Amino acid sequence: MSSHKAAAVVPIITSQVERLAIIDAPKEAHQHQHHIHRLIRKYSSEKDSDEDNLSDDGNDDACCPRSPVTCGPSPAVEKGHGLSRLLRNNKAWSKAIRERQPDFFEKCSQGQQPKVFWIGCSDSRVPENELLQLAPGEVFTHRNIANVVVSTDLNCLSVLQYAIDVLKVEHVVVCGHYGCGGVAAALGDHSYGLIDHWLGNIKEVKQQHREGLDSIQDTEEKCRALVEINARNSVLTVAKSPIMRAAWERGQEVEISGVVYDIKTGLLSELGYHVKSEKDLNAHLKVESKDLFANRAQ
């Protein structure tokens, strides 16, 4: 593998294994380096690499296991199949975790106790566990196009209810992100088919804040503003739900916050929308649209 490819792969592996804080004790330096180099070979993007086409134990079929219960009639996938590569990556990842903490997956199988419920965009560039530096089991997640929360979406509300009533999360985070394709599409007047129905929710937010948005001349900056306002709207919709109001009434401590992710920098910023009570909600609802744009550079 070339040096620049190796450099690109190392952060991926370390982010999946080491920085998830599941390591009880550091390995010896030479053992650690050997382990990393072996994983680099597994994650190499060179399809013709001999190492990439071999499983850890030399068994070609071992990298693409079949479920013993629901084994379907389709033939086994070959080495060049896209699914084969995904399964090999998963095998390498699982093995790396187990080598560092043998009982990690056993503990995961016993249940989840996340403190954070994340409502984000489906965009593949916004991986919540990665950017929050949290391990599997620490973030409960719901994602959709443009992180929209509406009172008629039973899918989102069902996940919210489970997060609040069953998992007892302490923080609901609504995350928008700059460069959001759904928000950009909602700014225009083009038709995209079925997704127009979903984008209608963002268009309503745009209409509610049209004066402030129209005062922004730069198209990219206008899109960034709508990303923030759309996240704010989702925060308030969560806060207005019967689920949240019932939780606060019974004294459950849970806060809703709005953040935005900048894909260009990899950084999160808080938006100043924090709601942890009915009183906070009422205060946010009293803020006029023009005041939300007061500090934005023209």
mmCIF file of N, CA and C in Angstrom, residues 143-240:
data_model
loop_
_atom_site.group_PDB
_atom_site.id
_atom_site.type_symbol
_atom_site.label_atom_id
_atom_site.label_comp_id
_atom_site.label_asym_id
_atom_site.label_seq_id
_atom_site.Cartn_x
_atom_site.Cartn_y
_atom_site.Cartn_z
ATOM 1 N N ARG A 143 -32.434 9.714 12.148
ATOM 2 C CA ARG A 143 -31.943 10.568 11.071
ATOM 3 C C ARG A 143 -32.932 10.576 9.909
ATOM 4 N N ASN A 144 -33.068 11.714 9.280
ATOM 5 C CA ASN A 144 -33.878 11.836 8.072
ATOM 6 C C ASN A 144 -33.331 12.973 7.218
ATOM 7 N N ILE A 145 -33.899 13.181 6.055
ATOM 8 C CA ILE A 145 -33.442 14.251 5.186
ATOM 9 C C ILE A 145 -33.626 15.599 5.880
ATOM 10 N N ALA A 146 -32.514 16.299 6.120
ATOM 11 C CA ALA A 146 -32.495 17.662 6.667
ATOM 12 C C ALA A 146 -32.962 17.745 8.117
ATOM 13 N N ASN A 147 -32.806 16.656 8.883
ATOM 14 C CA ASN A 147 -33.122 16.652 10.326
ATOM 15 C C ASN A 147 -34.422 17.384 10.664
ATOM 16 N N VAL A 148 -35.470 17.026 9.959
ATOM 17 C CA VAL A 148 -36.780 17.659 10.135
ATOM 18 C C VAL A 148 -37.578 16.912 11.197
ATOM 19 N N VAL A 149 -38.204 17.660 12.098
ATOM 20 C CA VAL A 149 -39.121 17.082 13.075
ATOM 21 C C VAL A 149 -40.477 17.749 12.887
ATOM 22 N N VAL A 150 -41.487 16.942 12.584
ATOM 23 C CA VAL A 150 -42.849 17.462 12.421
ATOM 24 C C VAL A 150 -43.782 16.649 13.302
ATOM 25 N N SER A 151 -44.854 17.266 13.733
ATOM 26 C CA SER A 151 -45.762 16.645 14.705
ATOM 27 C C SER A 151 -46.551 15.477 14.138
ATOM 28 N N THR A 152 -46.524 15.289 12.811
ATOM 29 C CA THR A 152 -47.270 14.193 12.187
ATOM 30 C C THR A 152 -46.377 13.010 11.828
ATOM 31 N N ASP A 153 -45.088 13.099 12.105
ATOM 32 C CA ASP A 153 -44.154 12.029 11.761
ATOM 33 C C ASP A 153 -44.129 10.994 12.887
ATOM 34 N N LEU A 154 -44.913 9.948 12.749
ATOM 35 C CA LEU A 154 -45.008 8.933 13.792
ATOM 36 C C LEU A 154 -43.703 8.170 13.969
ATOM 37 N N ASN A 155 -42.928 8.068 12.923
ATOM 38 C CA ASN A 155 -41.632 7.406 13.026
ATOM 39 C C ASN A 155 -40.735 8.155 14.007
ATOM 40 N N CYS A 156 -40.528 9.431 13.746
ATOM 41 C CA CYS A 156 -39.663 10.240 14.607
ATOM 42 C C CYS A 156 -40.208 10.313 16.030
ATOM 43 N N LEU A 157 -41.511 10.519 16.167
ATOM 44 C CA LEU A 157 -42.101 10.650 17.498
ATOM 45 C C LEU A 157 -42.038 9.347 18.288
ATOM 46 N N SER A 158 -42.130 8.224 17.590
ATOM 47 C CA SER A 158 -42.014 6.935 18.270
ATOM 48 C C SER A 158 -40.605 6.736 18.819
ATOM 49 N N VAL A 159 -39.610 7.141 18.036
ATOM 50 C CA VAL A 159 -38.223 7.040 18.499
ATOM 51 C C VAL A 159 -38.004 7.988 19.673
ATOM 52 N N LEU A 160 -38.579 9.188 19.574
ATOM 53 C CA LEU A 160 -38.468 10.162 20.654
ATOM 54 C C LEU A 160 -39.077 9.613 21.944
ATOM 55 N N GLN A 161 -40.260 9.028 21.834
ATOM 56 C CA GLN A 161 -40.917 8.487 23.022
ATOM 57 C C GLN A 161 -40.091 7.373 23.659
ATOM 58 N N TYR A 162 -39.526 6.510 22.835
ATOM 59 C CA TYR A 162 -38.692 5.434 23.369
ATOM 60 C C TYR A 162 -37.460 6.011 24.068
ATOM 61 N N ALA A 163 -36.865 7.034 23.460
ATOM 62 C CA ALA A 163 -35.672 7.657 24.044
ATOM 63 C C ALA A 163 -35.984 8.281 25.399
ATOM 64 N N ILE A 164 -37.131 8.956 25.495
ATOM 65 C CA ILE A 164 -37.481 9.682 26.718
ATOM 66 C C ILE A 164 -38.081 8.755 27.773
ATOM 67 N N ASP A 165 -39.055 7.966 27.388
ATOM 68 C CA ASP A 165 -39.806 7.171 28.361
ATOM 69 C C ASP A 165 -39.117 5.873 28.774
ATOM 70 N N VAL A 166 -38.369 5.275 27.866
ATOM 71 C CA VAL A 166 -37.753 3.978 28.159
ATOM 72 C C VAL A 166 -36.265 4.116 28.477
ATOM 73 N N LEU A 167 -35.529 4.765 27.581
ATOM 74 C CA LEU A 167 -34.088 4.894 27.786
ATOM 75 C C LEU A 167 -33.711 5.982 28.783
ATOM 76 N N LYS A 168 -34.641 6.915 29.011
ATOM 77 C CA LYS A 168 -34.403 8.001 29.963
ATOM 78 C C LYS A 168 -33.160 8.828 29.603
ATOM 79 N N VAL A 169 -33.046 9.200 28.332
ATOM 80 C CA VAL A 169 -31.911 10.024 27.919
ATOM 81 C C VAL A 169 -31.973 11.367 28.637
ATOM 82 N N GLU A 170 -30.827 11.991 28.760
ATOM 83 C CA GLU A 170 -30.744 13.272 29.457
ATOM 84 C C GLU A 170 -30.629 14.456 28.504
ATOM 85 N N HIS A 171 -30.298 14.158 27.251
ATOM 86 C CA HIS A 171 -30.087 15.247 26.307
ATOM 87 C C HIS A 171 -30.581 14.852 24.926
ATOM 88 N N VAL A 172 -31.422 15.685 24.345
ATOM 89 C CA VAL A 172 -31.855 15.527 22.953
ATOM 90 C C VAL A 172 -31.114 16.572 22.138
ATOM 91 N N VAL A 173 -30.361 16.122 21.155
ATOM 92 C CA VAL A 173 -29.571 17.036 20.315
ATOM 93 C C VAL A 173 -30.123 17.013 18.902
ATOM 94 N N VAL A 174 -30.554 18.170 18.415
ATOM 95 C CA VAL A 174 -30.970 18.311 17.022
ATOM 96 C C VAL A 174 -29.805 18.943 16.274
ATOM 97 N N CYS A 175 -29.291 18.236 15.282
ATOM 98 C CA CYS A 175 -28.109 18.707 14.562
ATOM 99 C C CYS A 175 -28.410 18.964 13.092
ATOM 100 N N GLY A 176 -28.278 20.213 12.690
ATOM 101 C CA GLY A 176 -28.294 20.548 11.277
ATOM 102 C C GLY A 176 -26.865 20.585 10.771
ATOM 103 N N HIS A 177 -26.683 20.702 9.479
ATOM 104 C CA HIS A 177 -25.310 20.816 8.966
ATOM 105 C C HIS A 177 -25.273 21.714 7.735
ATOM 106 N N TYR A 178 -24.223 22.511 7.664
ATOM 107 C CA TYR A 178 -24.028 23.376 6.512
ATOM 108 C C TYR A 178 -23.767 22.519 5.271
ATOM 109 N N GLY A 179 -24.250 23.010 4.136
ATOM 110 C CA GLY A 179 -24.120 22.237 2.910
ATOM 111 C C GLY A 179 -25.174 21.160 2.786
ATOM 112 N N CYS A 180 -26.271 21.300 3.509
ATOM 113 C CA CYS A 180 -27.347 20.306 3.491
ATOM 114 C C CYS A 180 -28.103 20.365 2.167
ATOM 115 N N GLY A 181 -28.137 19.257 1.454
ATOM 116 C CA GLY A 181 -28.811 19.218 0.162
ATOM 117 C C GLY A 181 -30.308 19.425 0.266
ATOM 118 N N GLY A 182 -30.919 18.915 1.328
ATOM 119 C CA GLY A 182 -32.358 19.083 1.498
ATOM 120 C C GLY A 182 -32.739 20.532 1.714
ATOM 121 N N VAL A 183 -31.960 21.232 2.529
ATOM 122 C CA VAL A 183 -32.220 22.652 2.776
ATOM 123 C C VAL A 183 -31.991 23.456 1.502
ATOM 124 N N ALA A 184 -30.920 23.150 0.773
ATOM 125 C CA ALA A 184 -30.633 23.861 -0.476
ATOM 126 C C ALA A 184 -31.759 23.663 -1.476
ATOM 127 N N ALA A 185 -32.289 22.441 -1.551
ATOM 128 C CA ALA A 185 -33.390 22.165 -2.473
ATOM 129 C C ALA A 185 -34.643 22.935 -2.074
ATOM 130 N N ALA A 186 -34.872 23.066 -0.765
ATOM 131 C CA ALA A 186 -36.060 23.782 -0.279
ATOM 132 C C ALA A 186 -35.976 25.277 -0.565
ATOM 133 N N LEU A 187 -34.773 25.785 -0.732
ATOM 134 C CA LEU A 187 -34.611 27.210 -1.046
ATOM 135 C C LEU A 187 -35.076 27.535 -2.456
ATOM 136 N N GLY A 188 -34.982 26.551 -3.347
ATOM 137 C CA GLY A 188 -35.361 26.781 -4.740
ATOM 138 C C GLY A 188 -36.803 26.427 -5.021
ATOM 139 N N ASP A 189 -37.148 26.494 -6.307
ATOM 140 C CA ASP A 189 -38.523 26.222 -6.731
ATOM 141 C C ASP A 189 -38.619 25.014 -7.665
ATOM 142 N N HIS A 190 -37.558 24.226 -7.754
ATOM 143 C CA HIS A 190 -37.573 23.056 -8.625
ATOM 144 C C HIS A 190 -38.365 21.917 -7.983
ATOM 145 N N SER A 191 -38.876 21.055 -8.838
ATOM 146 C CA SER A 191 -39.588 19.876 -8.358
ATOM 147 C C SER A 191 -38.656 18.671 -8.424
ATOM 148 N N TYR A 192 -38.627 17.884 -7.342
ATOM 149 C CA TYR A 192 -37.751 16.727 -7.282
ATOM 150 C C TYR A 192 -38.527 15.420 -7.118
ATOM 151 N N GLY A 193 -39.841 15.476 -7.279
ATOM 152 C CA GLY A 193 -40.634 14.268 -7.169
ATOM 153 C C GLY A 193 -41.181 14.057 -5.763
ATOM 154 N N LEU A 194 -41.144 12.820 -5.308
ATOM 155 C CA LEU A 194 -41.731 12.451 -4.023
ATOM 156 C C LEU A 194 -41.170 13.273 -2.869
ATOM 157 N N ILE A 195 -39.881 13.573 -2.926
ATOM 158 C CA ILE A 195 -39.249 14.281 -1.815
ATOM 159 C C ILE A 195 -39.808 15.698 -1.642
ATOM 160 N N ASP A 196 -40.513 16.205 -2.651
ATOM 161 C CA ASP A 196 -41.125 17.538 -2.522
ATOM 162 C C ASP A 196 -42.061 17.602 -1.319
ATOM 163 N N HIS A 197 -42.716 16.486 -1.016
ATOM 164 C CA HIS A 197 -43.633 16.470 0.128
ATOM 165 C C HIS A 197 -42.859 16.692 1.428
ATOM 166 N N TRP A 198 -41.701 16.086 1.523
ATOM 167 C CA TRP A 198 -40.872 16.239 2.723
ATOM 168 C C TRP A 198 -40.254 17.630 2.785
ATOM 169 N N LEU A 199 -39.783 18.100 1.635
ATOM 170 C CA LEU A 199 -39.172 19.429 1.597
ATOM 171 C C LEU A 199 -40.189 20.526 1.908
ATOM 172 N N GLY A 200 -41.476 20.206 1.750
ATOM 173 C CA GLY A 200 -42.514 21.187 2.069
ATOM 174 C C GLY A 200 -42.431 21.652 3.509
ATOM 175 N N ASN A 201 -41.961 20.776 4.409
ATOM 176 C CA ASN A 201 -41.805 21.163 5.811
ATOM 177 C C ASN A 201 -40.758 22.262 5.970
ATOM 178 N N ILE A 202 -39.670 22.163 5.205
ATOM 179 C CA ILE A 202 -38.620 23.183 5.271
ATOM 180 C C ILE A 202 -39.082 24.455 4.565
ATOM 181 N N LYS A 203 -39.837 24.295 3.495
ATOM 182 C CA LYS A 203 -40.358 25.469 2.791
ATOM 183 C C LYS A 203 -41.289 26.289 3.695
ATOM 184 N N GLU A 204 -42.021 25.613 4.567
ATOM 185 C CA GLU A 204 -42.874 26.329 5.510
ATOM 186 C C GLU A 204 -42.031 27.158 6.474
ATOM 187 N N VAL A 205 -40.918 26.580 6.928
ATOM 188 C CA VAL A 205 -40.003 27.318 7.797
ATOM 189 C C VAL A 205 -39.431 28.515 7.033
ATOM 190 N N LYS A 206 -39.084 28.295 5.780
ATOM 191 C CA LYS A 206 -38.559 29.388 4.937
ATOM 192 C C LYS A 206 -39.583 30.514 4.813
ATOM 193 N N GLN A 207 -40.844 30.145 4.629
ATOM 194 C CA GLN A 207 -41.886 31.156 4.483
ATOM 195 C C GLN A 207 -42.088 31.941 5.781
ATOM 196 N N GLN A 208 -41.982 31.264 6.903
ATOM 197 C CA GLN A 208 -42.149 31.927 8.199
ATOM 198 C C GLN A 208 -41.056 32.966 8.451
ATOM 199 N N HIS A 209 -39.905 32.772 7.858
ATOM 200 C CA HIS A 209 -38.759 33.664 8.088
ATOM 201 C C HIS A 209 -38.284 34.291 6.775
ATOM 202 N N ARG A 210 -39.222 34.495 5.843
ATOM 203 C CA ARG A 210 -38.866 34.986 4.516
ATOM 204 C C ARG A 210 -38.194 36.347 4.571
ATOM 205 N N GLU A 211 -38.689 37.246 5.396
ATOM 206 C CA GLU A 211 -38.122 38.591 5.439
ATOM 207 C C GLU A 211 -36.646 38.558 5.835
ATOM 208 N N GLY A 212 -36.338 37.799 6.868
ATOM 209 C CA GLY A 212 -34.950 37.714 7.305
ATOM 210 C C GLY A 212 -34.072 37.021 6.278
ATOM 211 N N LEU A 213 -34.570 35.973 5.655
ATOM 212 C CA LEU A 213 -33.796 35.243 4.658
ATOM 213 C C LEU A 213 -33.583 36.090 3.403
ATOM 214 N N ASP A 214 -34.608 36.837 2.992
ATOM 215 C CA ASP A 214 -34.482 37.668 1.797
ATOM 216 C C ASP A 214 -33.491 38.812 1.989
ATOM 217 N N SER A 215 -33.220 39.163 3.236
ATOM 218 C CA SER A 215 -32.257 40.241 3.493
ATOM 219 C C SER A 215 -30.815 39.775 3.291
ATOM 220 N N ILE A 216 -30.619 38.463 3.139
ATOM 221 C CA ILE A 216 -29.285 37.908 2.917
ATOM 222 C C ILE A 216 -29.094 37.727 1.416
ATOM 223 N N GLN A 217 -28.134 38.421 0.851
ATOM 224 C CA GLN A 217 -27.937 38.411 -0.593
ATOM 225 C C GLN A 217 -27.152 37.196 -1.071
ATOM 226 N N ASP A 218 -26.153 36.772 -0.329
ATOM 227 C CA ASP A 218 -25.322 35.650 -0.733
ATOM 228 C C ASP A 218 -26.094 34.340 -0.598
ATOM 229 N N THR A 219 -26.146 33.566 -1.672
ATOM 230 C CA THR A 219 -26.939 32.338 -1.688
ATOM 231 C C THR A 219 -26.434 31.310 -0.676
ATOM 232 N N GLU A 220 -25.125 31.138 -0.592
ATOM 233 C CA GLU A 220 -24.566 30.164 0.352
ATOM 234 C C GLU A 220 -24.856 30.573 1.794
ATOM 235 N N GLU A 221 -24.725 31.864 2.065
ATOM 236 C CA GLU A 221 -25.004 32.342 3.415
ATOM 237 C C GLU A 221 -26.483 32.208 3.751
ATOM 238 N N LYS A 222 -27.328 32.414 2.761
ATOM 239 C CA LYS A 222 -28.767 32.242 2.973
ATOM 240 C C LYS A 222 -29.088 30.784 3.300
ATOM 241 N N CYS A 223 -28.419 29.876 2.624
ATOM 242 C CA CYS A 223 -28.624 28.457 2.890
ATOM 243 C C CYS A 223 -28.153 28.094 4.302
ATOM 244 N N ARG A 224 -27.025 28.672 4.716
ATOM 245 C CA ARG A 224 -26.526 28.422 6.068
ATOM 246 C C ARG A 224 -27.524 28.935 7.104
ATOM 247 N N ALA A 225 -28.127 30.076 6.829
ATOM 248 C CA ALA A 225 -29.111 30.638 7.750
ATOM 249 C C ALA A 225 -30.339 29.743 7.858
ATOM 250 N N LEU A 226 -30.786 29.208 6.724
ATOM 251 C CA LEU A 226 -31.964 28.340 6.751
ATOM 252 C C LEU A 226 -31.635 27.016 7.450
ATOM 253 N N VAL A 227 -30.411 26.539 7.317
ATOM 254 C CA VAL A 227 -29.985 25.346 8.051
ATOM 255 C C VAL A 227 -30.174 25.568 9.550
ATOM 256 N N GLU A 228 -29.755 26.737 10.030
ATOM 257 C CA GLU A 228 -29.853 27.053 11.457
ATOM 258 C C GLU A 228 -31.300 27.221 11.894
ATOM 259 N N ILE A 229 -32.076 27.939 11.085
ATOM 260 C CA ILE A 229 -33.484 28.172 11.426
ATOM 261 C C ILE A 229 -34.282 26.869 11.383
ATOM 262 N N ASN A 230 -33.942 26.005 10.447
ATOM 263 C CA ASN A 230 -34.609 24.708 10.351
ATOM 264 C C ASN A 230 -34.311 23.849 11.577
ATOM 265 N N ALA A 231 -33.061 23.901 12.058
ATOM 266 C CA ALA A 231 -32.704 23.164 13.278
ATOM 267 C C ALA A 231 -33.465 23.736 14.463
ATOM 268 N N ARG A 232 -33.563 25.051 14.531
ATOM 269 C CA ARG A 232 -34.325 25.699 15.611
ATOM 270 C C ARG A 232 -35.772 25.220 15.595
ATOM 271 N N ASN A 233 -36.360 25.159 14.412
ATOM 272 C CA ASN A 233 -37.749 24.738 14.312
ATOM 273 C C ASN A 233 -37.936 23.311 14.811
ATOM 274 N N SER A 234 -36.974 22.440 14.506
ATOM 275 C CA SER A 234 -37.057 21.058 14.982
ATOM 276 C C SER A 234 -36.911 20.980 16.495
ATOM 277 N N VAL A 235 -36.029 21.816 17.064
ATOM 278 C CA VAL A 235 -35.886 21.871 18.516
ATOM 279 C C VAL A 235 -37.219 22.234 19.164
ATOM 280 N N LEU A 236 -37.860 23.254 18.638
ATOM 281 C CA LEU A 236 -39.123 23.715 19.215
ATOM 282 C C LEU A 236 -40.240 22.692 19.017
ATOM 283 N N THR A 237 -40.225 22.001 17.884
ATOM 284 C CA THR A 237 -41.244 20.976 17.636
ATOM 285 C C THR A 237 -41.098 19.826 18.623
ATOM 286 N N VAL A 238 -39.850 19.417 18.893
ATOM 287 C CA VAL A 238 -39.611 18.391 19.906
ATOM 288 C C VAL A 238 -40.124 18.866 21.259
ATOM 289 N N ALA A 239 -39.793 20.114 21.603
ATOM 290 C CA ALA A 239 -40.174 20.663 22.908
ATOM 291 C C ALA A 239 -41.691 20.772 23.062
ATOM 292 N N LYS A 240 -42.399 21.031 21.986
ATOM 293 C CA LYS A 240 -43.860 21.186 22.038
ATOM 294 C C LYS A 240 -44.597 19.849 22.042
#
